[in-house]
JSON list of C-alpha atoms and ligand atoms in Angstrom, two decimals:
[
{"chain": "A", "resi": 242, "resn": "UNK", "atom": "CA", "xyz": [-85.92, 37.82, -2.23]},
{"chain": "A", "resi": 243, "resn": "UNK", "atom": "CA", "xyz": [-88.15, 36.57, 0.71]},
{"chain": "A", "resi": 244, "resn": "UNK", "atom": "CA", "xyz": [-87.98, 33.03, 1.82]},
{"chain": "A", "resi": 245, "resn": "UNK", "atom": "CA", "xyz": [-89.47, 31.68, 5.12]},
{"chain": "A", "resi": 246, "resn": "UNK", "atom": "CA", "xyz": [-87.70, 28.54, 4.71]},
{"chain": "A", "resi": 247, "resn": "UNK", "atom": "CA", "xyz": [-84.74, 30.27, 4.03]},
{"chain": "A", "resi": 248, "resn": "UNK", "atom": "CA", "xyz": [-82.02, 32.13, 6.70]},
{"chain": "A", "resi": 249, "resn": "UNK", "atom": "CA", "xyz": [-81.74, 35.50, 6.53]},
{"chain": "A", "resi": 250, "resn": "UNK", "atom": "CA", "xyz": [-78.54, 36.36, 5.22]},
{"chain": "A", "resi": 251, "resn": "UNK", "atom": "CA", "xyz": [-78.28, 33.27, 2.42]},
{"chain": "A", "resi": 252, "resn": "UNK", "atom": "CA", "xyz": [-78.20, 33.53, -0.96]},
{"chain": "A", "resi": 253, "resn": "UNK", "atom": "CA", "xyz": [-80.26, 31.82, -3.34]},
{"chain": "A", "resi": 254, "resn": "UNK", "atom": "CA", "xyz": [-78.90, 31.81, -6.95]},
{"chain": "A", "resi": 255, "resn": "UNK", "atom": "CA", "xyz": [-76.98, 34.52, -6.02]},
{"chain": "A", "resi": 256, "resn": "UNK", "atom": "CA", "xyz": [-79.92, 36.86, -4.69]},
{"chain": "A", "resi": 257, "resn": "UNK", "atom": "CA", "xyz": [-79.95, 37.43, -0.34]},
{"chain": "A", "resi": 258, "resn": "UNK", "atom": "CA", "xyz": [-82.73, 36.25, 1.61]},
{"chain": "A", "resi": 259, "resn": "UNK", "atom": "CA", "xyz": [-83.76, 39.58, 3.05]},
{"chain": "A", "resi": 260, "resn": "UNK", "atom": "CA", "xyz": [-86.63, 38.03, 5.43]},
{"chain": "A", "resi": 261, "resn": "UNK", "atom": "CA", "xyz": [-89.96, 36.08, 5.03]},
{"chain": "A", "resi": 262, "resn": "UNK", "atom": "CA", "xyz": [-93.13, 37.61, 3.39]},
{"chain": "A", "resi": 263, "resn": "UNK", "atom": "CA", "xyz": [-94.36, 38.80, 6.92]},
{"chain": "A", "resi": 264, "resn": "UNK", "atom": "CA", "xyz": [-91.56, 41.38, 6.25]},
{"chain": "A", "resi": 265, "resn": "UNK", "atom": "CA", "xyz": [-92.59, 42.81, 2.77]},
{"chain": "A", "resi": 266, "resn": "UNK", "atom": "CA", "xyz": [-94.48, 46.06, 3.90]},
{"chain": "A", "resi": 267, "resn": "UNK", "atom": "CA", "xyz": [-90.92, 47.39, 5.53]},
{"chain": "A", "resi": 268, "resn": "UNK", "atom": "CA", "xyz": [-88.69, 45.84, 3.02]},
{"chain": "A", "resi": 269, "resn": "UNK", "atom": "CA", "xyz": [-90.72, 47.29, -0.12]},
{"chain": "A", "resi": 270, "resn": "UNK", "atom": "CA", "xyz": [-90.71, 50.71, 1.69]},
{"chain": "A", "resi": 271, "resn": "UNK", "atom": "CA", "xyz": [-86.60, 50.44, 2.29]},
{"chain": "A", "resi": 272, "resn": "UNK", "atom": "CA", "xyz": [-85.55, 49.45, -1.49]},
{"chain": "A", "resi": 273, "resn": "UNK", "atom": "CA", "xyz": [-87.96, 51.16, -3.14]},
{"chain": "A", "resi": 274, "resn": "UNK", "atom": "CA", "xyz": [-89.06, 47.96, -4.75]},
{"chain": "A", "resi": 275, "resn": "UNK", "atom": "CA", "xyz": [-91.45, 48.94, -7.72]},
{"chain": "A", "resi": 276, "resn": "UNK", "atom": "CA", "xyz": [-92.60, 44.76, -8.09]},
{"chain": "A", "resi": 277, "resn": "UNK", "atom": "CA", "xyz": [-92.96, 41.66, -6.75]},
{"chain": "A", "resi": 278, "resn": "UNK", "atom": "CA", "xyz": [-92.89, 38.18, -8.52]},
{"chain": "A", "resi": 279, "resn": "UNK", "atom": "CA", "xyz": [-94.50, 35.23, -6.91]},
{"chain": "A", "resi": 280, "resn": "UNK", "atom": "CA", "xyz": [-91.93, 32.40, -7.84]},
{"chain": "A", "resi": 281, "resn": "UNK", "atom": "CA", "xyz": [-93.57, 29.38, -6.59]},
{"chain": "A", "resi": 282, "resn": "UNK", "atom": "CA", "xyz": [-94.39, 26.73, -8.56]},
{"chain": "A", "resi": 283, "resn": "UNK", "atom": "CA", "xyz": [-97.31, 24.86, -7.21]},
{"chain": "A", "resi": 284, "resn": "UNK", "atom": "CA", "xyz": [-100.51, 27.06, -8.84]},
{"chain": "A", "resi": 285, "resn": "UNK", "atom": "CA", "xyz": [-102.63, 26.73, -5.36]},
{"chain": "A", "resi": 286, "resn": "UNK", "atom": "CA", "xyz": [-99.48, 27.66, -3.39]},
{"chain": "A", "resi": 287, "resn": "UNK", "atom": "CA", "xyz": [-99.19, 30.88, -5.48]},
{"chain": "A", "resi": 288, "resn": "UNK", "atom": "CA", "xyz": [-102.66, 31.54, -5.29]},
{"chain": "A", "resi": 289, "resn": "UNK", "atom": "CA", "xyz": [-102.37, 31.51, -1.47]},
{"chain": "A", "resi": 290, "resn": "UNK", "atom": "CA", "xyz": [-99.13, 33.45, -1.27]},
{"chain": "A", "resi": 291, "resn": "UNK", "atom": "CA", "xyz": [-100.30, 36.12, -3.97]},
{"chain": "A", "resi": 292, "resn": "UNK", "atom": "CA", "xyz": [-103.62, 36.62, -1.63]},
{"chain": "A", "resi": 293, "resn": "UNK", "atom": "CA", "xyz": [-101.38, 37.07, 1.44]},
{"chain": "A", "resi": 294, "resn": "UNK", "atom": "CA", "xyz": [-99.07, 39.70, 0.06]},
{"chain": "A", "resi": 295, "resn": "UNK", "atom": "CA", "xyz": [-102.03, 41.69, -1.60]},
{"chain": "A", "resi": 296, "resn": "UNK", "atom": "CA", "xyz": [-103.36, 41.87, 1.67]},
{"chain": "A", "resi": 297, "resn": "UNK", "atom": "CA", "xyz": [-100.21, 42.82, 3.26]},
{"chain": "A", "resi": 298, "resn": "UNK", "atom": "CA", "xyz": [-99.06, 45.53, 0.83]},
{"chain": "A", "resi": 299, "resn": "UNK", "atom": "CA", "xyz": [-102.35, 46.65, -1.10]},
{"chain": "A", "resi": 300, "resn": "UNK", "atom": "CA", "xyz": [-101.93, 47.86, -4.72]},
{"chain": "A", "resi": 301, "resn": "UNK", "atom": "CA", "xyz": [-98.41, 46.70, -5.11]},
{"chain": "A", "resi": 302, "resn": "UNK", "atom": "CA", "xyz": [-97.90, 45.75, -8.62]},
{"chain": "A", "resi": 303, "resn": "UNK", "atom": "CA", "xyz": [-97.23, 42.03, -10.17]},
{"chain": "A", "resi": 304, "resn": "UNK", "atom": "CA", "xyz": [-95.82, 42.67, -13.52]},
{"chain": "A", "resi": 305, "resn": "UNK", "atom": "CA", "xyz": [-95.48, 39.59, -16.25]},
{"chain": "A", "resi": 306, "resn": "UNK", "atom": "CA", "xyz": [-91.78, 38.41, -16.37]},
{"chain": "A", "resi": 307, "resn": "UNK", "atom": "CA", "xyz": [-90.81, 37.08, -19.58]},
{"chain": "A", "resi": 308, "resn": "UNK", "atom": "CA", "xyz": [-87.73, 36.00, -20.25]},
{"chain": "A", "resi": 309, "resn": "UNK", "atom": "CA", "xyz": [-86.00, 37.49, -23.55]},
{"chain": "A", "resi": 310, "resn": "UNK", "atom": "CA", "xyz": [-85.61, 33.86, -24.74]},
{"chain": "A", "resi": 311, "resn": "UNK", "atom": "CA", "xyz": [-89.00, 33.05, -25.16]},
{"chain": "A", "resi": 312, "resn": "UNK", "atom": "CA", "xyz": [-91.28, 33.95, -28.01]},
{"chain": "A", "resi": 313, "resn": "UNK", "atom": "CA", "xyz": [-94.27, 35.78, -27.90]},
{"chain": "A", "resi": 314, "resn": "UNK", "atom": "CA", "xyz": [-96.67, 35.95, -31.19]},
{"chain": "A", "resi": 315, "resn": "UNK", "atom": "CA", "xyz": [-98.14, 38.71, -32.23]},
{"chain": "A", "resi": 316, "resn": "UNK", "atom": "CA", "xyz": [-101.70, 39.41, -30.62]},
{"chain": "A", "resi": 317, "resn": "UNK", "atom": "CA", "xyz": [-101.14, 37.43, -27.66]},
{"chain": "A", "resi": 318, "resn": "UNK", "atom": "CA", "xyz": [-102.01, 39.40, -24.15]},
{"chain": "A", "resi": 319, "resn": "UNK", "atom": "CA", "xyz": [-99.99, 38.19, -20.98]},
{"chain": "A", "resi": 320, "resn": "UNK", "atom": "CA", "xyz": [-101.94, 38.92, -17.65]},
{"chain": "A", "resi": 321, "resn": "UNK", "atom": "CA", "xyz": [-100.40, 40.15, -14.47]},
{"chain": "A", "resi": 322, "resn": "UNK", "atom": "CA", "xyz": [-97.94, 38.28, -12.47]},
{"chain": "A", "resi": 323, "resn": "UNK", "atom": "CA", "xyz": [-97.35, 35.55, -15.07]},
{"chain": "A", "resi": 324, "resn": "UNK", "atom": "CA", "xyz": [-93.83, 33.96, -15.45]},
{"chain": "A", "resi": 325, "resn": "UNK", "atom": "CA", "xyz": [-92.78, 32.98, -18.98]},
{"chain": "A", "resi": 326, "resn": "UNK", "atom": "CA", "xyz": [-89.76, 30.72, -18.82]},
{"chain": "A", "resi": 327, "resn": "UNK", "atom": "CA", "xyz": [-86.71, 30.45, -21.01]},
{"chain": "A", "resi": 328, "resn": "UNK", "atom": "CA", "xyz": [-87.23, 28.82, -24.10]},
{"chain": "A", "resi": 329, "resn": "UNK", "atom": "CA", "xyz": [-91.39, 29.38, -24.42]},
{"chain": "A", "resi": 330, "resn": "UNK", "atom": "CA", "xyz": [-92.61, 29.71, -27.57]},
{"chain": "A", "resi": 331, "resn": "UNK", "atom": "CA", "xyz": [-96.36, 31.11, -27.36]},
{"chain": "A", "resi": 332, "resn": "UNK", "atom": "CA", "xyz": [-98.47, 31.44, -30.51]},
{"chain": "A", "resi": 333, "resn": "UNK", "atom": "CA", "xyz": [-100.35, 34.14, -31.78]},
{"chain": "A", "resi": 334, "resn": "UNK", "atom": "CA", "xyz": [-103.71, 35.64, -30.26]},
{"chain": "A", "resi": 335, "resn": "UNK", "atom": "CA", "xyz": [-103.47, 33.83, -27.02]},
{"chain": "A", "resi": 336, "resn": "UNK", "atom": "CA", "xyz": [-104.54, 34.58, -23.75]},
{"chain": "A", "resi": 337, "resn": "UNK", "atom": "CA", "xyz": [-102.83, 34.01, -20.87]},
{"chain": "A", "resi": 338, "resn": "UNK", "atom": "CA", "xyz": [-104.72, 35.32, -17.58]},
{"chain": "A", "resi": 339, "resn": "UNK", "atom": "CA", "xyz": [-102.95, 36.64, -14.38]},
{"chain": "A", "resi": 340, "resn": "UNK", "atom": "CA", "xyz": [-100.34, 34.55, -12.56]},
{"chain": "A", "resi": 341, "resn": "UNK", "atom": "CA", "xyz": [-99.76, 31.53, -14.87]},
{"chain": "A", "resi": 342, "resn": "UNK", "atom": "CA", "xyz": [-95.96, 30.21, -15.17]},
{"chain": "A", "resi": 343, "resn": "UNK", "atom": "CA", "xyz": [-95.02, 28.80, -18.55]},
{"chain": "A", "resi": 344, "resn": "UNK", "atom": "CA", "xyz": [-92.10, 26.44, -18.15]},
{"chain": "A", "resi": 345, "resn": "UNK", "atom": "CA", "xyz": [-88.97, 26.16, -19.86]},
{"chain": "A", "resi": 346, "resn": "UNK", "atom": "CA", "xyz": [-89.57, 25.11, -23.31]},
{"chain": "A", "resi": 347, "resn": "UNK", "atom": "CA", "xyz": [-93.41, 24.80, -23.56]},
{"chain": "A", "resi": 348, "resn": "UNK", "atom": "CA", "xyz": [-95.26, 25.69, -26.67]},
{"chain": "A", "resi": 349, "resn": "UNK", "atom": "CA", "xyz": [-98.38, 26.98, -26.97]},
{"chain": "A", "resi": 350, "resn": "UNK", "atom": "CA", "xyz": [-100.28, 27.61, -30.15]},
{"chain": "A", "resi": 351, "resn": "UNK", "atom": "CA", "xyz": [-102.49, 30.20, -31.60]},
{"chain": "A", "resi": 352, "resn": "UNK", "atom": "CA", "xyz": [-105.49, 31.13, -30.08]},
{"chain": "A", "resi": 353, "resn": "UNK", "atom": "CA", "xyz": [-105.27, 29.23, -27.16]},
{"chain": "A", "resi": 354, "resn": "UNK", "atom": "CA", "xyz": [-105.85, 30.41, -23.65]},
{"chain": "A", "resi": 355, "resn": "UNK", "atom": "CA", "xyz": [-104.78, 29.58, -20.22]},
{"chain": "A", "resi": 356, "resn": "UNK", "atom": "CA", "xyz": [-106.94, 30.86, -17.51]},
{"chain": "A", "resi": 357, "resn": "UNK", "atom": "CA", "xyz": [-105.67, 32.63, -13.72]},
{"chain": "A", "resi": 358, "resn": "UNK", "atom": "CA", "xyz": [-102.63, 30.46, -12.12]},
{"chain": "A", "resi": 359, "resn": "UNK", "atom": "CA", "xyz": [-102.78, 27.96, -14.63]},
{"chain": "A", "resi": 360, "resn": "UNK", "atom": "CA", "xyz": [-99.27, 26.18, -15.42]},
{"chain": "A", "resi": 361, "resn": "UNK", "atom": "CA", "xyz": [-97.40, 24.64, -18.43]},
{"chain": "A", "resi": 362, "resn": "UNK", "atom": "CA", "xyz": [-93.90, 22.17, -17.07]},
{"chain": "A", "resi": 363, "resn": "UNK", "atom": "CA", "xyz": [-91.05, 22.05, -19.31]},
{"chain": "A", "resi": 364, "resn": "UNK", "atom": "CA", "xyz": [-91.68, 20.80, -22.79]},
{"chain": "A", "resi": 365, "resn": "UNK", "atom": "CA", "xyz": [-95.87, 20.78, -22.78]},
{"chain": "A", "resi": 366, "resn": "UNK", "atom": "CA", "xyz": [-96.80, 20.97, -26.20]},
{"chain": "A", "resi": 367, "resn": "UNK", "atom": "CA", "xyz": [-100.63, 21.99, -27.43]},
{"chain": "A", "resi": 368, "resn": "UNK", "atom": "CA", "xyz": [-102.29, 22.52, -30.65]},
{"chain": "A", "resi": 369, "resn": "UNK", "atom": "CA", "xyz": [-104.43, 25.71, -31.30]},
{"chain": "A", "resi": 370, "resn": "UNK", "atom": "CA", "xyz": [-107.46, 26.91, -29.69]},
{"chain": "A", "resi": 371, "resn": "UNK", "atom": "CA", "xyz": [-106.72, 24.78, -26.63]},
{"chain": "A", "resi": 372, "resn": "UNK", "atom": "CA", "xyz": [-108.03, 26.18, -23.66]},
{"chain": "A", "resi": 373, "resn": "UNK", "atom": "CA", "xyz": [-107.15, 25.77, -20.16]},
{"chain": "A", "resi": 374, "resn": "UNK", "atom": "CA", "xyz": [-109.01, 26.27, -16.87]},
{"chain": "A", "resi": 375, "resn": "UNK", "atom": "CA", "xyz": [-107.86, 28.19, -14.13]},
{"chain": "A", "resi": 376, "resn": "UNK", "atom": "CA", "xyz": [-105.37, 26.65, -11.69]},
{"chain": "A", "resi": 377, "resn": "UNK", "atom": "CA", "xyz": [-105.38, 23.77, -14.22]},
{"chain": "A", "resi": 378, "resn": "UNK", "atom": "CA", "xyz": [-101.41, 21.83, -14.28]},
{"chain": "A", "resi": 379, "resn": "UNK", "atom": "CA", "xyz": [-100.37, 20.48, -17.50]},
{"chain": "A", "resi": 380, "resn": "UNK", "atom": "CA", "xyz": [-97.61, 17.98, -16.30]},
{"chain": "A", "resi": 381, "resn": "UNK", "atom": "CA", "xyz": [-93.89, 17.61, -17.83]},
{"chain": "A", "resi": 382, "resn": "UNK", "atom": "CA", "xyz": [-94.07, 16.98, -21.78]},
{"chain": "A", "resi": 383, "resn": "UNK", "atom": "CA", "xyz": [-98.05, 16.40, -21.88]},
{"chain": "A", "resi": 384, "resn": "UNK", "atom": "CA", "xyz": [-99.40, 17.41, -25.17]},
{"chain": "A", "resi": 385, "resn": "UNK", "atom": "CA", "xyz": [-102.68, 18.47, -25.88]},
{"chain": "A", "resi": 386, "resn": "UNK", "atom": "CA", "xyz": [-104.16, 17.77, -29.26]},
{"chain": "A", "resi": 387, "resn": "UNK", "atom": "CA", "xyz": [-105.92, 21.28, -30.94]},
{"chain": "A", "resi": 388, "resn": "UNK", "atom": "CA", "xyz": [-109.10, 22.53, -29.90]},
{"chain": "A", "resi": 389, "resn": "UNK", "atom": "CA", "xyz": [-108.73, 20.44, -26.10]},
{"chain": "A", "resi": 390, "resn": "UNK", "atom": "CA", "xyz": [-110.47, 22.34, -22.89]},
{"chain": "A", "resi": 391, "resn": "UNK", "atom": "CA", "xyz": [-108.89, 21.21, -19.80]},
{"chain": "A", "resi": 392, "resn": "UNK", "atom": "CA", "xyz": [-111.11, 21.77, -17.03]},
{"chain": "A", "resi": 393, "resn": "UNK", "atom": "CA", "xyz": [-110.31, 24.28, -13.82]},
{"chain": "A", "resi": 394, "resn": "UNK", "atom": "CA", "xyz": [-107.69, 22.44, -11.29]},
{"chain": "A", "resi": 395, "resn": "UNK", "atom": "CA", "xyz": [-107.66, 19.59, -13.58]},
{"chain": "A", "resi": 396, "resn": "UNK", "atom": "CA", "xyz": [-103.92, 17.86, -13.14]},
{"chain": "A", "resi": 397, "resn": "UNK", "atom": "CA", "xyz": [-102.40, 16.16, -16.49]},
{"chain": "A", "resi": 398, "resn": "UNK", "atom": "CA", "xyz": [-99.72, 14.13, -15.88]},
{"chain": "A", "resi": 399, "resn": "UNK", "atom": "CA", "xyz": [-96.44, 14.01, -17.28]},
{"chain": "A", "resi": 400, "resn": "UNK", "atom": "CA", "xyz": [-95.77, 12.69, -20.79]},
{"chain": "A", "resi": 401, "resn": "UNK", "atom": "CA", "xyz": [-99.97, 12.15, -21.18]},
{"chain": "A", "resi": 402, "resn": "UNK", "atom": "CA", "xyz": [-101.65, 12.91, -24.66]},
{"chain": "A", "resi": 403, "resn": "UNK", "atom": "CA", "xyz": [-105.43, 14.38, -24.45]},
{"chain": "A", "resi": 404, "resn": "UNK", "atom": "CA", "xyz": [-106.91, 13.52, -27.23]},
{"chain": "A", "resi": 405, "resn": "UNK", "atom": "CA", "xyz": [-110.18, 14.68, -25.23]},
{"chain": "A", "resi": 406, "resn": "UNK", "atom": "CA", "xyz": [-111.61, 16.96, -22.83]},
{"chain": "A", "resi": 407, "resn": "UNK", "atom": "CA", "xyz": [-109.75, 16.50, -19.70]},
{"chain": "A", "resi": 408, "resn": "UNK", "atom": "CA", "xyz": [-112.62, 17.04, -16.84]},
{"chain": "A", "resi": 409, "resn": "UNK", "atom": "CA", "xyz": [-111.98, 19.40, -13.77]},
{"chain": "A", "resi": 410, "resn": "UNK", "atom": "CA", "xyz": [-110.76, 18.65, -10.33]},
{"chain": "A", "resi": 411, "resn": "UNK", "atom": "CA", "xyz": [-109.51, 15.39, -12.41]},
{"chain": "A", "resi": 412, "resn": "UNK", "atom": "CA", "xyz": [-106.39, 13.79, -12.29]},
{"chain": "A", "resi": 413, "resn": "UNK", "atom": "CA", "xyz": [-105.39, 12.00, -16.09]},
{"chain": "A", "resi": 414, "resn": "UNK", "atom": "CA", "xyz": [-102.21, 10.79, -17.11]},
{"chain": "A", "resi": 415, "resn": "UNK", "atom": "CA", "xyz": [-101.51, 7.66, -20.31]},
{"chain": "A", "resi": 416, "resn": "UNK", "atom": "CA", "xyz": [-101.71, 7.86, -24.11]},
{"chain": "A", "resi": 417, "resn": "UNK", "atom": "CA", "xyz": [-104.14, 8.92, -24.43]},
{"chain": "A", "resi": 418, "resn": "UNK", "atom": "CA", "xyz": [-104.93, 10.48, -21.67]},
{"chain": "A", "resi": 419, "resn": "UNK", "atom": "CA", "xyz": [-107.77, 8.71, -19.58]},
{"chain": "A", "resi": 420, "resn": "UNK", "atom": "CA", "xyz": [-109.33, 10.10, -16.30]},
{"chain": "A", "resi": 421, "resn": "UNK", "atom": "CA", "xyz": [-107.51, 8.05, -12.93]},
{"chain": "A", "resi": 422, "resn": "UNK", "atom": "CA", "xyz": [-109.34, 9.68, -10.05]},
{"chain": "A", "resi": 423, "resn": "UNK", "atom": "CA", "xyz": [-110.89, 13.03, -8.53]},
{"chain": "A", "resi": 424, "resn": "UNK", "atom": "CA", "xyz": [-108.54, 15.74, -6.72]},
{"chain": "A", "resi": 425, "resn": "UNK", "atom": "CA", "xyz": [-109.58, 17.97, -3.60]},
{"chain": "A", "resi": 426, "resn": "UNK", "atom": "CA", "xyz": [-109.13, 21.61, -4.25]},
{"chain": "A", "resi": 427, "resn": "UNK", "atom": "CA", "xyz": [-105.28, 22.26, -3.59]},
{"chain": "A", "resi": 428, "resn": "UNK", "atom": "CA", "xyz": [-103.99, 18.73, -3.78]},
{"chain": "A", "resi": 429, "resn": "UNK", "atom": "CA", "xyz": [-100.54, 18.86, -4.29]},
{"chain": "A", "resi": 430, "resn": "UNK", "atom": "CA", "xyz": [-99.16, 17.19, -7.65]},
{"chain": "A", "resi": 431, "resn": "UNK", "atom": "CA", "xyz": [-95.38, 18.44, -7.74]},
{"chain": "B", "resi": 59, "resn": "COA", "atom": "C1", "xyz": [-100.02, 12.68, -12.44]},
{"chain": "B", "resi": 59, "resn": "COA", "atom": "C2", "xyz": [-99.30, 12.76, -11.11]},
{"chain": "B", "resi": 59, "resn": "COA", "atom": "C3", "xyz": [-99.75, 14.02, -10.37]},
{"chain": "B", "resi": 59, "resn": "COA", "atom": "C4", "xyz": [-99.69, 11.51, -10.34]},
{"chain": "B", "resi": 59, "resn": "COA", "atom": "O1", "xyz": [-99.04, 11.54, -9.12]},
{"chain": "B", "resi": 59, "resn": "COA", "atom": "P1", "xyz": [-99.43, 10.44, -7.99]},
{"chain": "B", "resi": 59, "resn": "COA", "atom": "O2", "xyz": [-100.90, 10.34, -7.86]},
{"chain": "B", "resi": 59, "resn": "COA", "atom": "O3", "xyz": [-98.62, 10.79, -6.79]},
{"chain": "B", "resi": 59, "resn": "COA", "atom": "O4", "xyz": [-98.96, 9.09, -8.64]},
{"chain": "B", "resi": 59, "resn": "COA", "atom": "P2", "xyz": [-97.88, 8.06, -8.08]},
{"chain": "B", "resi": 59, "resn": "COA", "atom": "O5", "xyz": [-96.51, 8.63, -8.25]},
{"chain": "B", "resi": 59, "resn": "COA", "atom": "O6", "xyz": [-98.31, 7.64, -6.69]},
{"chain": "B", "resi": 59, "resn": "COA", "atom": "O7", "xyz": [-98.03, 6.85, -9.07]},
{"chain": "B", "resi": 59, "resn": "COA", "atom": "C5", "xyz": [-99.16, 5.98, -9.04]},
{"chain": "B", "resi": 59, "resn": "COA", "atom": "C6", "xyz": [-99.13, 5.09, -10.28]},
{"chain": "B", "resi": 59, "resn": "COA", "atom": "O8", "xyz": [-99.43, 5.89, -11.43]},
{"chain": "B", "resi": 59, "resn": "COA", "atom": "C7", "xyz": [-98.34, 5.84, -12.38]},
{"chain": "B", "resi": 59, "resn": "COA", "atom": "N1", "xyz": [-98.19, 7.20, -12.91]},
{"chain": "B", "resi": 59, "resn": "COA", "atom": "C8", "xyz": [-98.04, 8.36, -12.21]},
{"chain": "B", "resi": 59, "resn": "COA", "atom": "N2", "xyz": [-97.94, 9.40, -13.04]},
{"chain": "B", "resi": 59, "resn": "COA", "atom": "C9", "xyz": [-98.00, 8.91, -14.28]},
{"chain": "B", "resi": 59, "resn": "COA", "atom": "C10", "xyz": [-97.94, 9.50, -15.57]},
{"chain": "B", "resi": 59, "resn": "COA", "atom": "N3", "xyz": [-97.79, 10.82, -15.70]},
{"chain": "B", "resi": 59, "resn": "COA", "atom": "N4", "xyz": [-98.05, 8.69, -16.65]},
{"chain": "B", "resi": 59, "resn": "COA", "atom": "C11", "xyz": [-98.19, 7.35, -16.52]},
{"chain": "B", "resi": 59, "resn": "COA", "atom": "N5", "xyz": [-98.25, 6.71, -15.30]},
{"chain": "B", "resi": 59, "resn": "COA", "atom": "C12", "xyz": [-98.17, 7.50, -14.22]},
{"chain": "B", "resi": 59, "resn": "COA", "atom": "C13", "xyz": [-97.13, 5.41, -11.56]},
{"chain": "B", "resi": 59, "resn": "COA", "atom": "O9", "xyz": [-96.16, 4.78, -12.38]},
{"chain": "B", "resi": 59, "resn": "COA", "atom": "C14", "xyz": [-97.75, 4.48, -10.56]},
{"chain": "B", "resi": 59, "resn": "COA", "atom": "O10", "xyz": [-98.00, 3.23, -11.20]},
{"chain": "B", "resi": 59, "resn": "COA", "atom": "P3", "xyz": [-97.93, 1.84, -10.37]},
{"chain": "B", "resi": 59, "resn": "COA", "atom": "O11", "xyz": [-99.02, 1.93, -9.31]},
{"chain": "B", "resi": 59, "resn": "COA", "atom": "O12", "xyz": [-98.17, 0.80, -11.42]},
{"chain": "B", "resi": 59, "resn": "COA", "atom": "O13", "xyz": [-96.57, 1.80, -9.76]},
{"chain": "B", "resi": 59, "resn": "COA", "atom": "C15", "xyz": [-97.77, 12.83, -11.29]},
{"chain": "B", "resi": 59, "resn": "COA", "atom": "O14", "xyz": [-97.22, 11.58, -11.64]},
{"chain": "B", "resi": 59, "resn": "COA", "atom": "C16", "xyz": [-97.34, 13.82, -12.38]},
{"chain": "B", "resi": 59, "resn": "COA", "atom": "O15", "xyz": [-97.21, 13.52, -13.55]},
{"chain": "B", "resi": 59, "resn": "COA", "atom": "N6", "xyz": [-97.10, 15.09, -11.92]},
{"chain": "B", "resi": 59, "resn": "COA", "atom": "C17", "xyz": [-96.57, 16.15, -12.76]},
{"chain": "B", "resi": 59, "resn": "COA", "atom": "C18", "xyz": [-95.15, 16.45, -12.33]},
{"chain": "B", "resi": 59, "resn": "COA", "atom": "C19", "xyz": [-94.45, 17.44, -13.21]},
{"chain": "B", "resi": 59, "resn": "COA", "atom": "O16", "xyz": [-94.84, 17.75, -14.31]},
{"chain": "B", "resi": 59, "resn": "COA", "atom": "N7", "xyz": [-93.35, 17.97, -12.70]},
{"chain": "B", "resi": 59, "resn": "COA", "atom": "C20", "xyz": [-92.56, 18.98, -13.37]},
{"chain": "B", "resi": 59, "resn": "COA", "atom": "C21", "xyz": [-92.83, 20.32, -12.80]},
{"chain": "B", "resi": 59, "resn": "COA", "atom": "S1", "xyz": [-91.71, 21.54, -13.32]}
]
């Protein structure tokens, strides 16, 4: 893995910390690594760091990871570089667009779709045909009754119910959810 806030040499859940991402071009060429995975958690962060590495090593690929204890219904596409966490369950016929993370134990239902770098935390809940605007963060255990858009970098806070639309660039939070103030592009919400 590559870490700049980590020493070379450590270990991080027992993987080494080969260098920072400056040093992908020369590490991809001397493993032979096939893929990268952008495991960062804050959705403008990735966005940022997934930009700097496809300019550093054009064409390298992103592939989904999914891990085998999540569920995946049938019909439902999963877009480049998206993480799906233990425990996921993911309805069928959804959408889920390039570099999204879906946290341990989220659910989404059928025909629902998350836009690019969009994020589900651990134990988000939504009904079908939600849909969910890019870079959007659906905070820890919010639940989003059917049919709900949330709009692009829209934040919902942890343990909120939208009942209703949740506007973009917003942050909402309460049951139900009600609208608390506007967000700047990239505000961070972790
Ligand atoms: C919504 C959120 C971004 C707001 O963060 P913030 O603006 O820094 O808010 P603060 O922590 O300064 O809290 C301000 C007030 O709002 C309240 N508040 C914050 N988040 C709340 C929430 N989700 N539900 C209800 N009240 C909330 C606080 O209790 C505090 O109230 P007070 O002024 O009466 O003391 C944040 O609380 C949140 O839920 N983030 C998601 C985190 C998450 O899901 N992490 C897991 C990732 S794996």
């Amino acid at each position: 893995m590559v870490d700049r806030a980590c020493r070379i040499g450590a270990k991080v859940l027992g993987y080494p910390v080969l260098g920072e991402d400056a040093d992908l071009p020369g590490l991809i060429q001397r493993h032979a690594v096939q893929g990268l995975v952008a495991a960062i958690g804050d959705n403008a962060r990735r966005a940022e760091m997934v930009e700097r590495i496809r300019n550093l090593c054009p064409g390298m690929p992103f592939p989904a990871v999914i891990h085998p204890h999540a569920c995946i219904g049938a019909g439902t596409v999963i877009g480049a570089g998206t993480v799906v966490m233990a425990g996921a369950v993911i309805g069928p016929d959804c959408r889920i667009g390039e570099f999204c993370l879906i946290n341990h134990l989220a659910s989404l239902d059928h025909d629902s779709v998350m836009e690019g770098f969009s994020s589900l935390a651990p134990r988000v809940a939504t009904g079908g045909n939600c849909r969910i605007g890019a870079y959007a963060a659906l905070g820890i255990g919010a639940v989003l009754r059917h049919g709900i858009q949330v709009g692009e970098h829209a934040v919902l806070g942890g343990g909120a119910l939208a009942l209703d639309p949740v506007e973009a660039y917003a942050v909402s939070y309460g049951v139900p959810a009600k609208k608390i103030r506007e967000r700047k592009l990239g505000d961070s919400y972790l």
